[in-house]
Short mmCIF file of C-alpha atoms in Angstrom, two decimals:
data_model
loop_
_atom_site.label_atom_id
_atom_site.label_comp_id
_atom_site.label_asym_id
_atom_site.label_seq_id
_atom_site.Cartn_x
_atom_site.Cartn_y
_atom_site.Cartn_z
CA MET N 1 -4.47 5.74 151.18
CA ALA N 2 -0.93 4.88 151.02
CA LYS N 3 1.79 3.54 153.61
CA ILE N 4 5.13 5.88 153.06
CA THR N 5 8.30 5.43 154.60
CA LEU N 6 10.18 8.42 155.40
CA VAL N 7 13.92 8.66 156.01
CA ASP N 8 15.27 11.86 157.36
CA ASP N 9 17.82 12.40 160.36
CA ASP N 10 16.11 15.85 161.20
CA GLU N 11 13.49 15.00 163.86
CA ASN N 12 11.62 18.30 163.07
CA ILE N 13 11.24 17.72 159.67
CA VAL N 14 10.21 13.93 160.20
CA ALA N 15 7.46 15.32 162.55
CA SER N 16 6.36 17.89 159.93
CA ILE N 17 6.13 15.81 157.19
CA SER N 18 4.42 12.96 159.15
CA LEU N 19 1.74 15.17 160.26
CA ALA N 20 0.95 16.69 157.00
CA LEU N 21 1.04 13.20 155.39
CA GLU N 22 -1.37 11.71 158.29
CA SER N 23 -3.57 14.37 157.96
CA HIS N 24 -4.25 13.36 154.54
CA GLY N 25 -5.21 9.61 155.44
CA HIS N 26 -1.61 8.01 154.85
CA LYS N 27 0.32 5.80 157.25
CA VAL N 28 3.66 6.82 157.81
CA LYS N 29 6.58 4.97 159.10
CA ALA N 30 9.82 6.98 159.80
CA TYR N 31 13.52 6.24 160.33
CA HIS N 32 16.33 8.73 161.43
CA ASP N 33 19.48 6.98 159.46
CA GLY N 34 19.84 5.71 155.83
CA ALA N 35 20.99 2.11 156.96
CA SER N 36 17.70 1.49 159.53
CA GLY N 37 15.50 3.05 156.73
CA LEU N 38 16.76 0.89 153.88
CA ALA N 39 16.38 -2.19 156.25
CA GLY N 40 12.81 -1.11 156.87
CA LEU N 41 12.06 -0.39 153.03
CA GLU N 42 13.54 -3.98 152.56
CA SER N 43 11.60 -5.78 155.29
CA ASP N 44 8.32 -3.99 154.63
CA PRO N 45 7.93 -2.31 151.27
CA PRO N 46 5.59 0.74 151.44
CA ASP N 47 4.04 2.56 148.60
CA LEU N 48 6.24 5.36 148.40
CA ALA N 49 9.48 6.19 150.18
CA ILE N 50 10.80 9.66 150.76
CA LEU N 51 14.59 10.13 151.24
CA ASP N 52 16.78 12.86 152.61
CA VAL N 53 20.05 12.81 150.94
CA LYS N 54 22.28 13.75 153.92
CA MET N 55 21.93 11.31 156.78
CA PRO N 56 24.26 9.11 159.18
CA ARG N 57 25.36 5.79 158.52
CA MET N 58 24.40 5.55 154.88
CA ASP N 59 23.21 8.89 152.72
CA GLY N 60 19.78 8.81 150.69
CA MET N 61 21.55 8.23 147.40
CA GLU N 62 23.04 5.07 148.39
CA VAL N 63 19.73 4.07 150.03
CA LEU N 64 18.34 4.73 146.50
CA ARG N 65 21.12 2.85 144.75
CA ARG N 66 20.63 -0.20 146.93
CA LEU N 67 16.89 -0.07 146.99
CA ARG N 68 16.84 -0.13 143.19
CA GLN N 69 18.63 -3.54 143.09
CA THR N 70 15.74 -4.91 144.06
CA SER N 71 12.81 -2.82 144.10
CA GLU N 72 10.95 -0.27 141.97
CA VAL N 73 8.89 1.43 144.50
CA PRO N 74 8.12 5.09 143.83
CA VAL N 75 10.93 7.50 145.72
CA ILE N 76 10.89 10.97 146.31
CA ILE N 77 14.32 12.73 147.18
CA LEU N 78 14.62 15.61 149.53
CA THR N 79 17.53 17.80 148.75
CA SER N 80 19.08 21.42 149.38
CA LYS N 81 18.36 24.13 146.84
CA ASP N 82 21.74 24.19 145.95
CA ASP N 83 22.67 20.78 145.28
CA GLU N 84 21.90 20.32 141.78
CA ILE N 85 24.20 17.46 141.42
CA ASP N 86 21.94 15.49 143.99
CA GLU N 87 19.03 15.93 141.56
CA ILE N 88 20.96 14.64 138.73
CA LEU N 89 22.46 11.63 140.53
CA GLY N 90 19.01 11.02 142.05
CA PHE N 91 17.17 10.73 138.83
CA ASN N 92 20.32 8.61 137.21
CA LEU N 93 19.66 6.23 140.25
CA GLY N 94 15.85 6.10 139.95
CA ALA N 95 14.42 8.55 142.01
CA ASP N 96 10.69 9.74 140.47
CA ASP N 97 10.93 13.13 141.61
CA TYR N 98 12.48 15.50 144.13
CA ILE N 99 11.60 18.38 146.47
CA HIS N 100 13.92 21.29 147.58
CA LYS N 101 14.10 22.10 151.05
CA PRO N 102 12.60 24.21 152.79
CA PHE N 103 9.38 23.34 150.86
CA SER N 104 5.58 23.88 152.20
CA GLN N 105 3.29 21.18 153.45
CA ARG N 106 1.11 21.83 150.15
CA LEU N 107 3.93 21.30 147.67
CA LEU N 108 4.72 18.21 149.53
CA ILE N 109 1.16 16.80 149.48
CA GLU N 110 0.82 17.70 145.81
CA ARG N 111 4.28 16.02 144.73
CA VAL N 112 3.04 12.85 146.90
CA LYS N 113 0.01 12.85 145.22
CA ALA N 114 1.22 12.98 141.83
CA VAL N 115 3.90 10.15 142.17
CA LEU N 116 1.21 7.78 143.81
CA ARG N 117 -1.49 8.82 140.87
CA ARG N 118 1.05 7.47 138.37
CA ALA N 119 2.18 4.29 140.44
CA GLU N 120 -1.56 3.33 141.00
CA PRO N 121 -2.13 -0.44 139.88
CA SER N 122 -4.79 -0.93 137.25
CA ASP N 123 -6.54 -2.98 139.48
CA SER N 124 -7.29 -0.35 142.17
CA GLU N 125 -10.35 2.19 142.42
CA PRO N 126 -11.44 2.84 139.01
CA THR N 127 -10.10 6.54 138.32
CA ALA N 128 -9.90 7.67 134.97
CA ALA N 129 -6.48 6.67 134.55
CA ASN N 130 -6.87 3.35 135.83
CA ALA N 131 -9.59 2.73 133.57
CA ALA N 132 -7.50 3.84 130.50
CA ALA N 133 -4.56 1.36 131.84
CA ALA N 134 -6.88 -1.36 132.11
CA GLY N 135 -8.28 -1.11 129.00
CA ALA N 136 -4.97 -0.30 126.99
CA LYS N 137 -3.84 -3.08 124.99
CA ALA N 138 -0.53 -4.78 125.20
CA ILE N 139 1.80 -3.01 122.53
CA LYS N 140 4.18 -4.81 120.28
CA ARG N 141 7.06 -3.15 118.96
CA GLY N 142 9.36 -5.03 117.38
CA ARG N 143 11.35 -6.98 120.05
CA LEU N 144 9.50 -4.92 122.37
CA THR N 145 6.25 -5.80 124.17
CA LEU N 146 4.92 -3.56 127.13
CA ASP N 147 1.53 -4.22 129.04
CA PRO N 148 -0.05 -1.20 130.57
CA ALA N 149 -2.20 -2.90 132.60
CA ARG N 150 0.31 -5.11 134.07
CA HIS N 151 3.33 -2.90 134.25
CA ASP N 152 5.20 -5.22 132.34
CA CYS N 153 7.94 -4.56 129.98
CA LEU N 154 9.57 -7.32 127.83
CA TRP N 155 12.63 -7.30 125.43
CA ASP N 156 13.08 -10.42 123.36
CA GLU N 157 10.73 -11.91 126.12
CA LYS N 158 12.89 -10.93 128.69
CA PRO N 159 11.68 -8.88 131.39
CA VAL N 160 13.03 -5.22 132.17
CA LYS N 161 12.14 -3.73 135.23
CA LEU N 162 11.12 -0.41 134.78
CA THR N 163 9.98 2.45 137.43
CA VAL N 164 6.41 4.26 136.75
CA THR N 165 8.03 7.02 135.21
CA GLU N 166 10.26 5.05 132.86
CA PHE N 167 7.24 2.85 131.75
CA LEU N 168 5.20 5.95 130.91
CA LEU N 169 7.96 7.75 128.91
CA LEU N 170 8.79 4.59 126.93
CA GLN N 171 5.28 3.86 126.22
CA SER N 172 4.61 7.20 124.95
CA LEU N 173 7.77 6.84 122.46
CA ALA N 174 6.50 3.45 121.76
CA GLN N 175 2.71 4.19 120.65
CA ARG N 176 4.21 5.97 117.46
CA PRO N 177 7.53 4.44 116.68
CA GLY N 178 9.50 6.43 114.06
CA PHE N 179 7.82 9.78 115.40
CA VAL N 180 9.77 12.28 117.59
CA LYS N 181 8.64 13.23 120.72
CA SER N 182 9.76 16.37 122.36
CA ARG N 183 10.91 16.69 126.13
CA ASP N 184 7.88 18.55 126.42
CA ASN N 185 5.92 16.09 124.91
CA LEU N 186 7.47 13.32 127.17
CA MET N 187 6.83 15.50 130.29
CA ASP N 188 3.23 15.78 129.87
CA ALA N 189 3.30 11.87 129.12
CA ALA N 190 4.78 11.04 132.52
CA TYR N 191 4.04 13.89 134.93
CA ASP N 192 0.94 15.46 136.03
CA ASP N 193 0.38 19.44 134.83
CA GLN N 194 1.42 20.45 138.56
CA VAL N 195 4.47 19.02 138.75
CA TYR N 196 7.61 21.10 137.06
CA VAL N 197 10.49 19.19 135.80
CA ASP N 198 12.94 20.45 133.40
CA ASP N 199 14.94 18.85 130.56
CA ARG N 200 17.59 17.03 132.25
CA THR N 201 15.09 15.17 134.38
CA ILE N 202 13.79 13.45 131.02
CA ASP N 203 17.43 12.95 129.82
CA SER N 204 18.13 11.47 133.17
CA HIS N 205 15.36 8.91 133.05
CA ILE N 206 15.97 7.96 129.46
CA LYS N 207 19.45 7.35 130.21
CA ARG N 208 18.84 4.89 132.93
CA MET N 209 16.07 3.17 130.90
CA ARG N 210 18.66 2.33 128.16
CA ARG N 211 21.08 1.06 130.80
CA LYS N 212 18.30 -1.23 131.88
CA PHE N 213 17.98 -2.45 128.51
CA ARG N 214 21.47 -2.85 127.78
CA GLN N 215 21.54 -5.33 130.96
CA VAL N 216 19.42 -7.48 128.81
CA ASP N 217 20.81 -6.80 125.37
CA PRO N 218 23.95 -4.86 125.06
CA GLU N 219 23.10 -3.73 121.47
CA PHE N 220 20.11 -2.12 122.51
CA ASP N 221 19.77 1.24 120.79
CA ALA N 222 15.97 1.46 119.83
CA ILE N 223 15.59 4.51 121.56
CA GLU N 224 17.14 7.41 119.61
CA THR N 225 18.17 10.96 120.79
CA LEU N 226 17.53 14.04 118.11
CA TYR N 227 19.80 16.56 119.58
CA GLY N 228 18.13 19.73 120.00
CA VAL N 229 14.57 18.18 119.13
CA GLY N 230 13.78 14.96 121.43
CA TYR N 231 13.69 11.17 121.06
CA ARG N 232 11.88 8.78 119.16
CA TYR N 233 11.54 4.99 119.24
CA ARG N 234 12.45 2.74 116.44
CA GLU N 235 11.37 -0.78 115.81
CA ALA N 236 14.45 -2.77 116.04
#
């Protein structure tokens, strides 16, 4: 099963989450503040990170911001129900999902399973999703090349590092250039049925994806917004 790093300063929550994850076969390494958590994530990269927002020495958003400078490891953010700004900021920084406190162990396990499933490499156990990825041909759309089997994204032959969710969103758009994909279409492409996300989640992922492409090409405009309708990919 997966190796998971948990960073939270609440010892009761750490104990509860660790017990739930370990009971499902996962290996958990826990840290109680942001600074030590970031050091652990960098020295011993996990399959998934779970970060609390409010922590001493370094909050979860700063941990995520620094982590995303070097790693695309899937990240779930733990946030209080009333902290909508945390959700928006988290997605803008590259979080893959978030969970509101308080939460049930069943919800936690399902969200962890969903994120890990999207992040599975194509050469792991031959699930239906992996088989599809392994058999998928590279997509060439103008200056864009996507290779689902290798999770490679190139723009003008230059690599663009995308999270799993970002890659799935872009793949959905690039499969039919010129055709509009609604936010619901994109949610279906990137998330499992049991995971609910709202419109701003998709918008945040698209915004961050564009920012990554513009680091390679400042004139990048291949992902179009059709206000009130959705998004489409146009070949550049």
